[in-house]
Amino acid sequence: MSNYFSNFRSHLPFLALLLVLSVYLGSKTFPEEGWSGWEEGSAQTLLTLEHWDKDGAFEHKLLFIPIGMSGIVKYLDEPGLRQHARGTVTGSLIGRRLYYTHYPPGYLFPFALLKKAGVDERYGFRLFSLAISLAALTLMYAAFNQVSNPLFAFTATLYYAVSTMFLDYADSLANHPIDDLLRFGIILISLLALKKDGAQRRKYTAAIWALYFILAASSYDSLLFIFIWLVGLDYIGWLGSKDRARRGIPLKRWALFAAAPLITVTLQFLQNWWYLGWDDLVLDIKGVLLYRMGDSSQSGKFWLRGKELLNTFQMMTGLWYYYAIPALALLVAACVYLRKRIFGSLPGLNIFVLFLVAGSAFALVFAQSSDLKYQGRQLAPAISLIFAMGFFILIKIAAGPRVLFNRKPALSVSFFIILVLSLSVISYGQLKRTIGYVADWPNNAINAESMQIYKALGRMSEDDLVIALISRDYAYANPQPMPRWEYYSGRTILTFKSPELFLKDLQILKRRAERPFDVVILTPDEDIIPLLMPILGGRARSFDSGHYMLFVKDPVVPEGIFSRE
């Protein structure tokens, strides 16, 4: 019993961390104007859930449909109106389409079930995501505890938990929480499996395969990470085996792991074929791969992708990479030398190298996507591990500094100074960014006045309503509207660079629509409303923000208006 309570006490710091994060991040989910770091993706998830809940997920082929609600939405997938579609844009070989086909929809299913169960407020979904993220953090702690001790595991988990890579996406309604949950779950189970043999090990392998399959159906972000981790961990175990010549490299086991994402990707191709047809499916795959594997420096040279990898270090540490990389390199060097001077349970450096290689793979392969601001999470296990190792060594030496003078004291003291300085630099980068983040409550807040305007526009009619944004300052004829405004208004928003483009597409929609719909026009240009009122009628008003509005009940565009021009 005393051992039980002793073990429990060793985990109290982590439990306290969970409590603090639960209160802080939980309270952050309630302000209506605040969002997670991936605000666009969260809003698109909410829009998709509305469509799935209203029509049924199979009506939409289980695909992501990131657009506001309206009866005219289905017509935006027709050739003459696809300029307003919000789905498949990346790659652009097939142009814009209504549904998004480049990401697995699995992470949407838990949210859809919550929606069916009656959860309707955004904070309810955010709290659910937060619960998943905290569970992922628990799995991370448990995984590091497998290779070391509670102090080490707490330090590693704390480094990630207080970073904006965790804080800013813990309540995301996109794939980030479930990606973390499954990634750390697989890491934990694979470490536990190292201690098992025979039938028990096969059970762990089956569990890993099942989680990897679910991960591939929910998120692409960690697929390369997990495969490299699983193969690398097996290889490390094989190298350390006394009978490795007899056992051979476990190629069949690696092929089994590779089958999990291959099956799910194949299923998604079939899902996309259901929607796009064969010809467009092939073009879509080609287009998105060429785009994702391109380089943001507009060079396809593989060796230039190192810049994208450096950016991920910058995202994870909060330091410019020309500070982060030297600090991390010095920290690794200090850990390599000083770990031999102390007693304690530390993970092998081969685990750090494996985490580092696995975390670098995404940036090297999918360079164009690696600069997304959340991709620093790929390096969270590696950097958290080496930071915790350095901190653990620091504590041990501080408790017994004589170890520095037992052998080669000058070199040992020099490396200890390097250890302290590198830990200080890395801690400074993380803490400075986190303090600024906490002060920016409730984070990623949108303009409250604009939010109220869009909510008011959405309430203009009890019938079907389309919001048209018209501005001559737009860079494109039909730029993509912000999904958050469609969420707040609860309506479909269409954008136009000129009133002529608006009238043209409105006429097409009125011809195609099976049911009447109303229109509300919002514009910052003072002359547009007087131009449209003689044609469409309606009632106008202005907002303090400098925007002008025209509401038209079931508008009719005169047939000869364009021929008269």
XYZ file of C-alpha atoms in Angstrom:
565
model
C 0.000 0.000 0.000
C 2.840 2.392 0.831
C 4.346 1.772 -2.614
C 1.007 2.597 -4.198
C 0.781 5.961 -2.428
C 4.416 6.667 -3.163
C 3.804 6.062 -6.862
C 0.669 8.196 -6.735
C 2.546 11.097 -5.135
C 5.143 10.970 -7.895
C 2.395 11.714 -10.429
C 0.838 14.610 -8.486
C 2.728 17.328 -10.436
C 1.258 16.021 -13.679
C -2.240 15.816 -12.180
C -1.853 19.420 -11.010
C -0.809 20.400 -14.540
C -3.928 18.730 -15.949
C -6.098 20.610 -13.457
C -4.572 23.990 -14.310
C -4.887 23.355 -18.053
C -8.485 22.168 -17.664
C -9.517 25.344 -15.843
C -7.574 27.747 -18.059
C -8.343 26.201 -21.437
C -11.869 25.225 -20.424
C -12.787 28.793 -19.504
C -11.292 29.961 -22.802
C -13.855 27.974 -24.787
C -16.808 30.151 -23.731
C -16.115 33.678 -25.115
C -18.040 33.894 -28.358
C -15.407 35.934 -30.172
C -12.468 33.631 -29.316
C -11.226 30.769 -31.485
C -8.529 28.132 -31.538
C -5.346 28.669 -33.510
C -6.911 26.935 -36.521
C -9.966 29.165 -36.582
C -10.679 28.603 -40.274
C -10.686 24.814 -39.924
C -12.848 24.958 -36.793
C -15.434 27.126 -38.540
C -15.428 24.814 -41.559
C -16.047 21.830 -39.280
C -19.067 23.568 -37.747
C -20.439 24.381 -41.210
C -20.003 20.764 -42.320
C -21.765 19.498 -39.202
C -24.784 21.668 -40.021
C -25.069 20.109 -43.484
C -24.579 16.566 -42.191
C -27.125 17.089 -39.424
C -29.728 18.556 -41.769
C -29.343 16.230 -44.756
C -27.529 13.199 -43.373
C -23.824 12.474 -43.799
C -24.364 9.992 -46.646
C -26.277 12.615 -48.617
C -22.946 14.432 -48.721
C -20.959 11.241 -49.398
C -19.290 11.617 -45.968
C -17.315 14.521 -47.408
C -16.299 17.829 -45.905
C -18.586 20.660 -47.111
C -17.173 23.921 -45.714
C -19.903 26.391 -46.661
C -22.839 28.088 -44.950
C -26.406 26.813 -45.085
C -28.735 27.613 -47.984
C -30.900 25.810 -50.481
C -28.748 27.178 -53.310
C -25.532 25.494 -52.108
C -25.898 22.427 -54.326
C -25.927 24.604 -57.443
C -22.475 25.951 -56.618
C -21.034 22.627 -57.812
C -22.274 23.323 -61.342
C -19.753 24.625 -63.909
C -21.241 28.123 -64.190
C -21.132 28.729 -60.426
C -18.068 26.832 -59.205
C -16.213 30.091 -58.647
C -18.164 30.223 -55.370
C -17.383 26.644 -54.257
C -15.252 26.219 -51.112
C -14.132 22.614 -51.205
C -11.406 21.253 -53.462
C -9.138 24.137 -54.392
C -5.650 22.855 -53.553
C -3.904 21.626 -56.666
C -6.499 23.276 -58.917
C -6.200 20.823 -61.816
C -9.964 20.279 -61.666
C -10.848 23.782 -60.503
C -13.048 24.543 -57.540
C -15.559 21.999 -56.312
C -18.138 22.097 -53.548
C -16.726 19.296 -51.385
C -13.258 19.048 -49.923
C -11.538 15.831 -51.029
C -7.977 16.206 -49.773
C -8.334 15.215 -46.144
C -9.833 12.205 -44.377
C -13.225 12.918 -42.783
C -12.858 10.524 -39.845
C -12.214 13.239 -37.262
C -15.648 14.705 -38.081
C -17.565 11.622 -36.930
C -17.263 12.178 -33.141
C -18.427 15.776 -33.610
C -21.321 14.588 -35.775
C -22.386 12.171 -33.027
C -22.252 15.000 -30.484
C -24.393 17.099 -32.802
C -26.934 14.273 -33.076
C -26.899 13.945 -29.280
C -28.036 17.551 -28.968
C -24.808 19.521 -28.577
C -25.287 22.708 -30.569
C -23.195 25.452 -28.969
C -19.628 25.871 -30.166
C -18.233 25.738 -26.635
C -19.626 22.209 -26.266
C -17.568 21.005 -29.218
C -14.516 22.933 -27.997
C -14.764 21.322 -24.558
C -14.957 17.911 -26.228
C -11.800 18.684 -28.239
C -10.101 19.883 -25.078
C -10.926 16.598 -23.337
C -9.319 14.703 -26.241
C -6.215 16.920 -26.071
C -5.826 16.435 -22.320
C -6.190 12.681 -22.818
C -3.439 12.914 -25.464
C -1.248 14.782 -22.986
C -1.832 11.988 -20.468
C -0.713 9.412 -23.034
C 2.386 11.493 -23.759
C 3.202 11.548 -20.051
C 2.643 7.800 -19.770
C 4.862 7.147 -22.812
C 7.774 9.172 -21.432
C 7.275 7.518 -18.058
C 7.888 4.184 -19.800
C 11.372 5.226 -20.894
C 12.345 7.138 -17.757
C 10.669 8.283 -14.528
C 7.821 10.599 -13.431
C 10.070 13.677 -13.061
C 11.453 13.238 -16.560
C 7.991 12.512 -17.988
C 6.501 15.553 -16.249
C 9.238 17.874 -17.536
C 8.862 16.629 -21.114
C 5.081 16.888 -20.999
C 5.216 20.317 -19.355
C 7.424 21.663 -22.151
C 4.843 20.680 -24.756
C 1.812 21.554 -22.624
C 2.830 25.185 -22.075
C 3.803 25.721 -25.712
C 1.379 27.417 -28.080
C 1.655 24.309 -30.243
C -0.540 22.674 -27.606
C -2.399 25.607 -26.034
C -3.527 27.127 -29.318
C -4.893 23.877 -30.777
C -6.114 21.980 -27.709
C -9.706 23.064 -28.383
C -9.453 22.995 -32.174
C -12.431 21.517 -33.993
C -10.139 20.268 -36.745
C -7.935 17.159 -36.662
C -5.273 18.327 -34.195
C -6.654 16.843 -30.934
C -7.382 13.385 -32.346
C -4.047 13.388 -34.189
C -2.251 13.967 -30.884
C -4.375 11.371 -29.089
C -3.703 8.599 -31.592
C -0.048 9.498 -32.120
C 0.814 9.374 -28.421
C -1.422 6.341 -27.953
C 0.537 4.422 -30.590
C 3.859 5.572 -29.114
C 2.797 4.367 -25.657
C 1.510 0.976 -26.814
C 4.595 0.363 -28.952
C 6.829 1.051 -25.943
C 4.746 -1.253 -23.755
C 4.987 -3.947 -26.429
C 8.784 -4.003 -26.110
C 8.364 -5.768 -22.771
C 6.003 -8.417 -24.155
C 6.589 -11.680 -25.994
C 4.601 -14.105 -28.095
C 0.813 -13.860 -28.004
C 0.801 -10.765 -25.808
C 3.042 -8.901 -28.235
C 0.720 -9.843 -31.096
C -2.202 -8.317 -29.182
C -0.268 -5.081 -28.817
C 0.569 -5.170 -32.519
C -3.121 -5.561 -33.353
C -3.958 -2.584 -31.125
C -1.271 -0.472 -32.811
C -2.568 -1.440 -36.252
C -6.147 -0.536 -35.302
C -5.113 2.867 -33.932
C -2.952 3.528 -36.992
C -5.925 2.708 -39.215
C -8.143 5.138 -37.276
C -5.394 7.777 -37.430
C -5.143 7.445 -41.209
C -8.927 7.820 -41.456
C -8.834 10.964 -39.326
C -5.604 12.853 -40.007
C -2.700 12.725 -42.430
C -0.381 14.842 -40.267
C 1.250 12.020 -38.285
C 1.153 9.143 -40.784
C 4.815 9.433 -41.763
C 5.802 10.092 -38.161
C 4.136 6.924 -36.898
C 5.446 4.663 -39.663
C 9.028 5.848 -39.159
C 8.615 5.514 -35.390
C 7.292 1.948 -35.592
C 9.907 0.804 -38.094
C 12.703 2.571 -36.224
C 11.679 1.155 -32.855
C 11.619 -2.364 -34.298
C 14.999 -1.787 -35.914
C 16.525 -0.557 -32.656
C 15.162 -3.654 -30.917
C 16.488 -5.900 -33.688
C 19.961 -4.343 -33.485
C 20.025 -4.952 -29.741
C 18.892 -8.553 -30.080
C 21.445 -11.281 -29.419
C 19.934 -13.550 -32.074
C 19.282 -10.943 -34.755
C 21.008 -13.033 -37.422
C 18.491 -15.807 -36.848
C 15.451 -13.533 -36.486
C 16.054 -11.369 -39.524
C 14.705 -7.866 -40.131
C 10.906 -7.848 -39.497
C 9.898 -6.772 -43.012
C 6.505 -8.517 -42.848
C 5.634 -6.642 -39.669
C 6.545 -3.340 -41.320
C 4.434 -4.219 -44.347
C 1.546 -4.923 -41.971
C 1.902 -1.469 -40.432
C 2.113 0.145 -43.880
C -1.133 -1.575 -44.874
C -3.167 0.437 -42.341
C -2.768 3.863 -44.010
C -2.732 2.329 -47.495
C -6.157 0.771 -46.909
C -7.668 3.982 -45.550
C -6.187 6.111 -48.335
C -7.586 3.636 -50.877
C -11.001 3.906 -49.232
C -10.794 7.690 -49.467
C -9.906 7.439 -53.150
C -13.056 5.346 -53.625
C -15.026 7.945 -51.689
C -13.650 10.707 -53.927
C -14.332 8.619 -57.052
C -17.950 8.373 -55.859
C -18.056 12.173 -55.998
C -15.624 13.193 -58.739
C -15.613 10.307 -61.181
C -12.464 8.620 -62.444
C -10.972 11.343 -64.661
C -11.305 14.157 -62.127
C -10.128 11.836 -59.346
C -6.829 11.212 -61.144
C -6.348 14.922 -61.837
C -7.249 15.766 -58.255
C -4.691 13.337 -56.801
C -2.008 14.552 -59.187
C -2.746 18.207 -58.482
C -2.743 17.960 -54.710
C 0.427 15.831 -54.573
C 2.294 18.229 -56.855
C 1.150 21.115 -54.678
C 1.793 19.511 -51.278
C 5.195 18.175 -52.282
C 6.245 21.477 -53.822
C 8.407 23.959 -51.964
C 7.212 27.295 -50.626
C 10.401 28.821 -52.029
C 8.938 27.958 -55.452
C 11.687 25.446 -56.072
C 11.121 21.742 -56.393
C 14.695 20.965 -55.287
C 14.578 18.467 -52.450
C 17.719 19.835 -50.806
C 16.131 23.269 -50.423
C 13.381 21.819 -48.253
C 15.654 22.132 -45.269
C 14.289 25.657 -44.867
C 10.820 24.246 -44.269
C 12.238 21.888 -41.673
C 13.988 24.786 -39.952
C 10.647 26.579 -39.770
C 9.141 23.688 -37.819
C 11.892 24.057 -35.196
C 10.992 27.721 -35.012
C 7.294 26.915 -34.531
C 7.954 24.415 -31.746
C 10.524 26.408 -29.773
C 9.257 29.968 -30.192
C 12.769 30.980 -31.287
C 14.048 32.000 -34.694
C 15.661 28.901 -36.117
C 19.117 30.522 -36.172
C 18.822 30.603 -32.360
C 16.848 27.385 -31.902
C 19.094 25.058 -33.924
C 22.401 26.054 -32.249
C 20.770 25.965 -28.791
C 19.353 22.489 -29.428
C 22.631 21.242 -30.912
C 24.545 22.451 -27.849
C 21.938 20.910 -25.557
C 22.290 17.552 -27.302
C 26.087 17.724 -27.075
C 25.918 18.552 -23.355
C 23.474 15.714 -22.721
C 25.639 13.209 -24.605
C 28.669 14.079 -22.515
C 27.120 14.704 -19.087
C 24.652 11.823 -18.943
C 27.616 9.540 -18.271
C 28.375 11.525 -15.105
C 25.072 10.901 -13.335
C 22.967 8.020 -12.092
C 19.340 7.893 -13.146
C 16.859 6.403 -15.557
C 17.191 8.241 -18.855
C 15.941 7.192 -22.287
C 18.560 6.233 -24.825
C 19.657 8.903 -27.267
C 18.534 6.553 -30.034
C 14.942 7.298 -28.973
C 15.627 11.027 -29.355
C 17.168 10.498 -32.793
C 14.190 8.380 -33.830
C 11.735 11.044 -32.655
C 13.773 13.672 -34.503
C 13.825 11.748 -37.786
C 10.117 10.900 -37.529
C 9.235 14.506 -36.719
C 11.274 15.849 -39.640
C 9.759 13.601 -42.304
C 6.598 15.614 -42.962
C 8.486 18.843 -43.694
C 10.894 17.079 -46.028
C 8.190 15.296 -48.032
C 5.253 17.721 -47.934
C 7.179 20.970 -47.984
C 4.278 23.157 -49.115
C 2.146 22.069 -46.150
C 4.889 22.102 -43.540
C 4.724 25.877 -43.146
C 1.200 25.670 -41.722
C 1.542 27.267 -38.324
C 0.679 24.118 -36.345
C 3.222 21.783 -37.962
C 5.767 22.441 -35.232
C 3.843 19.757 -33.328
C 5.699 17.186 -35.431
C 8.825 17.889 -33.381
C 7.103 17.990 -29.985
C 8.238 14.487 -28.870
C 11.877 15.035 -29.888
C 12.358 18.523 -28.461
C 10.365 17.744 -25.310
C 12.518 14.654 -24.724
C 15.885 16.387 -25.106
C 14.710 19.342 -22.993
C 13.601 16.973 -20.220
C 16.880 15.073 -20.456
C 18.856 18.284 -20.077
C 16.730 19.423 -17.141
C 17.046 16.036 -15.423
C 20.843 16.104 -15.784
C 20.901 19.682 -14.477
C 18.928 18.725 -11.357
C 21.124 15.699 -10.692
C 24.369 17.661 -11.021
C 23.022 20.565 -8.969
C 22.221 18.079 -6.188
C 25.745 16.623 -6.315
C 28.153 18.930 -8.176
C 31.178 16.839 -7.195
C 30.495 14.552 -10.173
C 31.858 17.306 -12.416
C 35.299 17.034 -10.822
C 35.741 13.271 -10.787
C 37.160 13.088 -14.304
C 38.222 15.781 -16.810
C 36.799 18.577 -14.626
C 37.527 21.402 -17.076
C 35.630 19.680 -19.871
C 32.803 18.629 -17.548
C 32.353 22.152 -16.175
C 32.398 23.567 -19.708
C 29.660 21.197 -20.814
C 27.671 21.991 -17.680
C 27.825 25.706 -18.528
C 26.721 24.861 -22.075
C 23.860 22.823 -20.617
C 22.674 25.706 -18.433
C 22.924 28.267 -21.231
C 21.158 26.123 -23.844
C 18.345 25.232 -21.432
C 17.995 28.919 -20.561
C 17.714 29.955 -24.211
C 15.174 27.240 -25.037
C 13.146 27.991 -21.896
C 13.186 31.716 -22.683
C 11.806 31.175 -26.186
C 8.954 29.038 -24.943
C 8.079 31.140 -21.889
C 8.169 34.473 -23.711
C 5.752 33.227 -26.355
C 3.480 31.524 -23.830
C 3.264 34.580 -21.553
C 2.275 36.700 -24.546
C -0.293 34.100 -25.536
C -1.883 33.923 -22.082
C -2.080 37.729 -21.947
C -3.945 37.788 -25.271
C -7.188 36.442 -23.792
C -9.335 34.841 -25.232
C -6.919 34.362 -28.176
C -7.552 34.604 -31.902
C -10.481 36.909 -31.153
C -12.382 38.319 -34.094
C -13.843 41.821 -34.353
C -16.895 41.872 -32.066
C -18.709 44.516 -34.129
C -18.307 42.501 -37.333
C -19.540 39.407 -35.505
C -22.710 41.223 -34.447
C -23.255 42.542 -37.985
C -23.136 39.055 -39.494
C -25.389 37.653 -36.800
C -27.852 40.457 -37.551
C -27.650 39.752 -41.285
C -28.429 36.096 -40.674
C -31.598 37.081 -38.816
C -32.885 39.350 -41.596
C -35.188 36.644 -42.922
C -36.898 33.564 -41.548
C -36.778 32.052 -45.034
C -33.804 30.888 -47.086
C -31.289 33.715 -47.252
C -28.045 34.339 -49.131
C -25.567 37.035 -48.073
C -23.700 38.792 -50.884
C -20.509 40.709 -50.118
C -19.575 43.196 -52.832
C -16.356 45.218 -52.786
C -14.359 46.767 -55.585
C -11.249 46.371 -53.435
C -11.264 42.584 -53.775
C -8.181 41.267 -55.558
C -10.229 38.561 -57.316
C -13.652 38.390 -58.905
C -14.947 35.944 -56.276
C -12.562 35.607 -53.313
C -13.244 33.023 -50.623
C -15.240 34.513 -47.710
C -14.092 33.823 -44.167
C -15.844 30.682 -42.845
C -16.326 32.308 -39.444
C -18.744 34.857 -40.909
C -20.825 32.053 -42.397
C -20.814 30.375 -39.001
C -22.001 33.491 -37.157
C -24.640 34.336 -39.751
C -25.741 30.730 -40.266
C -26.046 31.520 -43.987
C -24.212 31.043 -47.274
C -22.015 34.008 -48.180
C -21.066 34.775 -51.783
C -18.459 37.384 -52.731
C -18.226 39.652 -55.772
C -15.809 42.292 -56.991
C -18.562 44.242 -58.778
C -22.365 44.605 -58.741
C -22.430 43.382 -62.351
C -20.913 40.035 -61.355
C -23.430 39.799 -58.529
C -26.423 40.419 -60.796
C -25.157 37.924 -63.348
C -24.773 35.087 -60.827
C -27.973 36.036 -59.008
C -29.860 35.653 -62.271
C -28.346 32.175 -62.806
C -29.226 31.128 -59.263
C -32.802 32.358 -59.554
C -33.253 30.309 -62.715
C -31.824 27.192 -61.081
C -33.365 27.451 -57.613
C -36.325 25.202 -56.881
C -37.495 27.454 -54.045
C -37.446 31.220 -53.501
C -34.649 32.767 -51.465
C -33.949 36.228 -50.108
C -30.735 38.212 -50.484
C -28.952 40.667 -48.222
C -26.117 42.686 -49.751
C -23.269 44.092 -47.648
C -20.702 46.464 -49.104
C -18.168 49.086 -47.992
C -18.718 51.001 -51.261
C -21.233 53.807 -50.800
C -22.403 53.905 -54.431
C -23.283 50.207 -54.837
C -26.563 50.193 -52.895
C -28.017 53.190 -54.845
C -26.973 51.384 -58.019
C -28.773 48.148 -57.120
C -31.936 49.511 -55.481
C -33.608 50.664 -58.745
C -33.020 47.177 -60.166
C -33.880 44.948 -57.200
C -35.842 47.153 -54.812
C -35.581 46.297 -51.121
C -34.741 48.287 -48.016
C -31.377 49.757 -47.144
C -29.473 50.762 -44.027
C -25.936 51.635 -42.988
C -23.717 50.461 -40.129
C -21.379 52.447 -37.922
C -18.530 50.352 -39.312
C -18.921 52.139 -42.647
C -20.739 49.289 -44.387
C -23.989 49.571 -46.302
C -26.716 46.958 -46.534
C -29.608 46.175 -48.856
C -32.187 43.493 -48.038
C -34.261 42.154 -50.932
C -37.145 39.727 -50.510
C -37.141 37.055 -53.248
C -35.253 39.277 -55.737
C -35.913 39.235 -59.458
C -33.233 40.274 -61.945
C -34.818 41.754 -65.118
C -34.106 39.474 -68.073
C -32.980 42.248 -70.401
C -30.652 44.020 -68.030
C -27.426 42.703 -69.561
C -28.578 43.009 -73.170
C -29.358 46.712 -72.572
C -25.753 47.271 -71.606
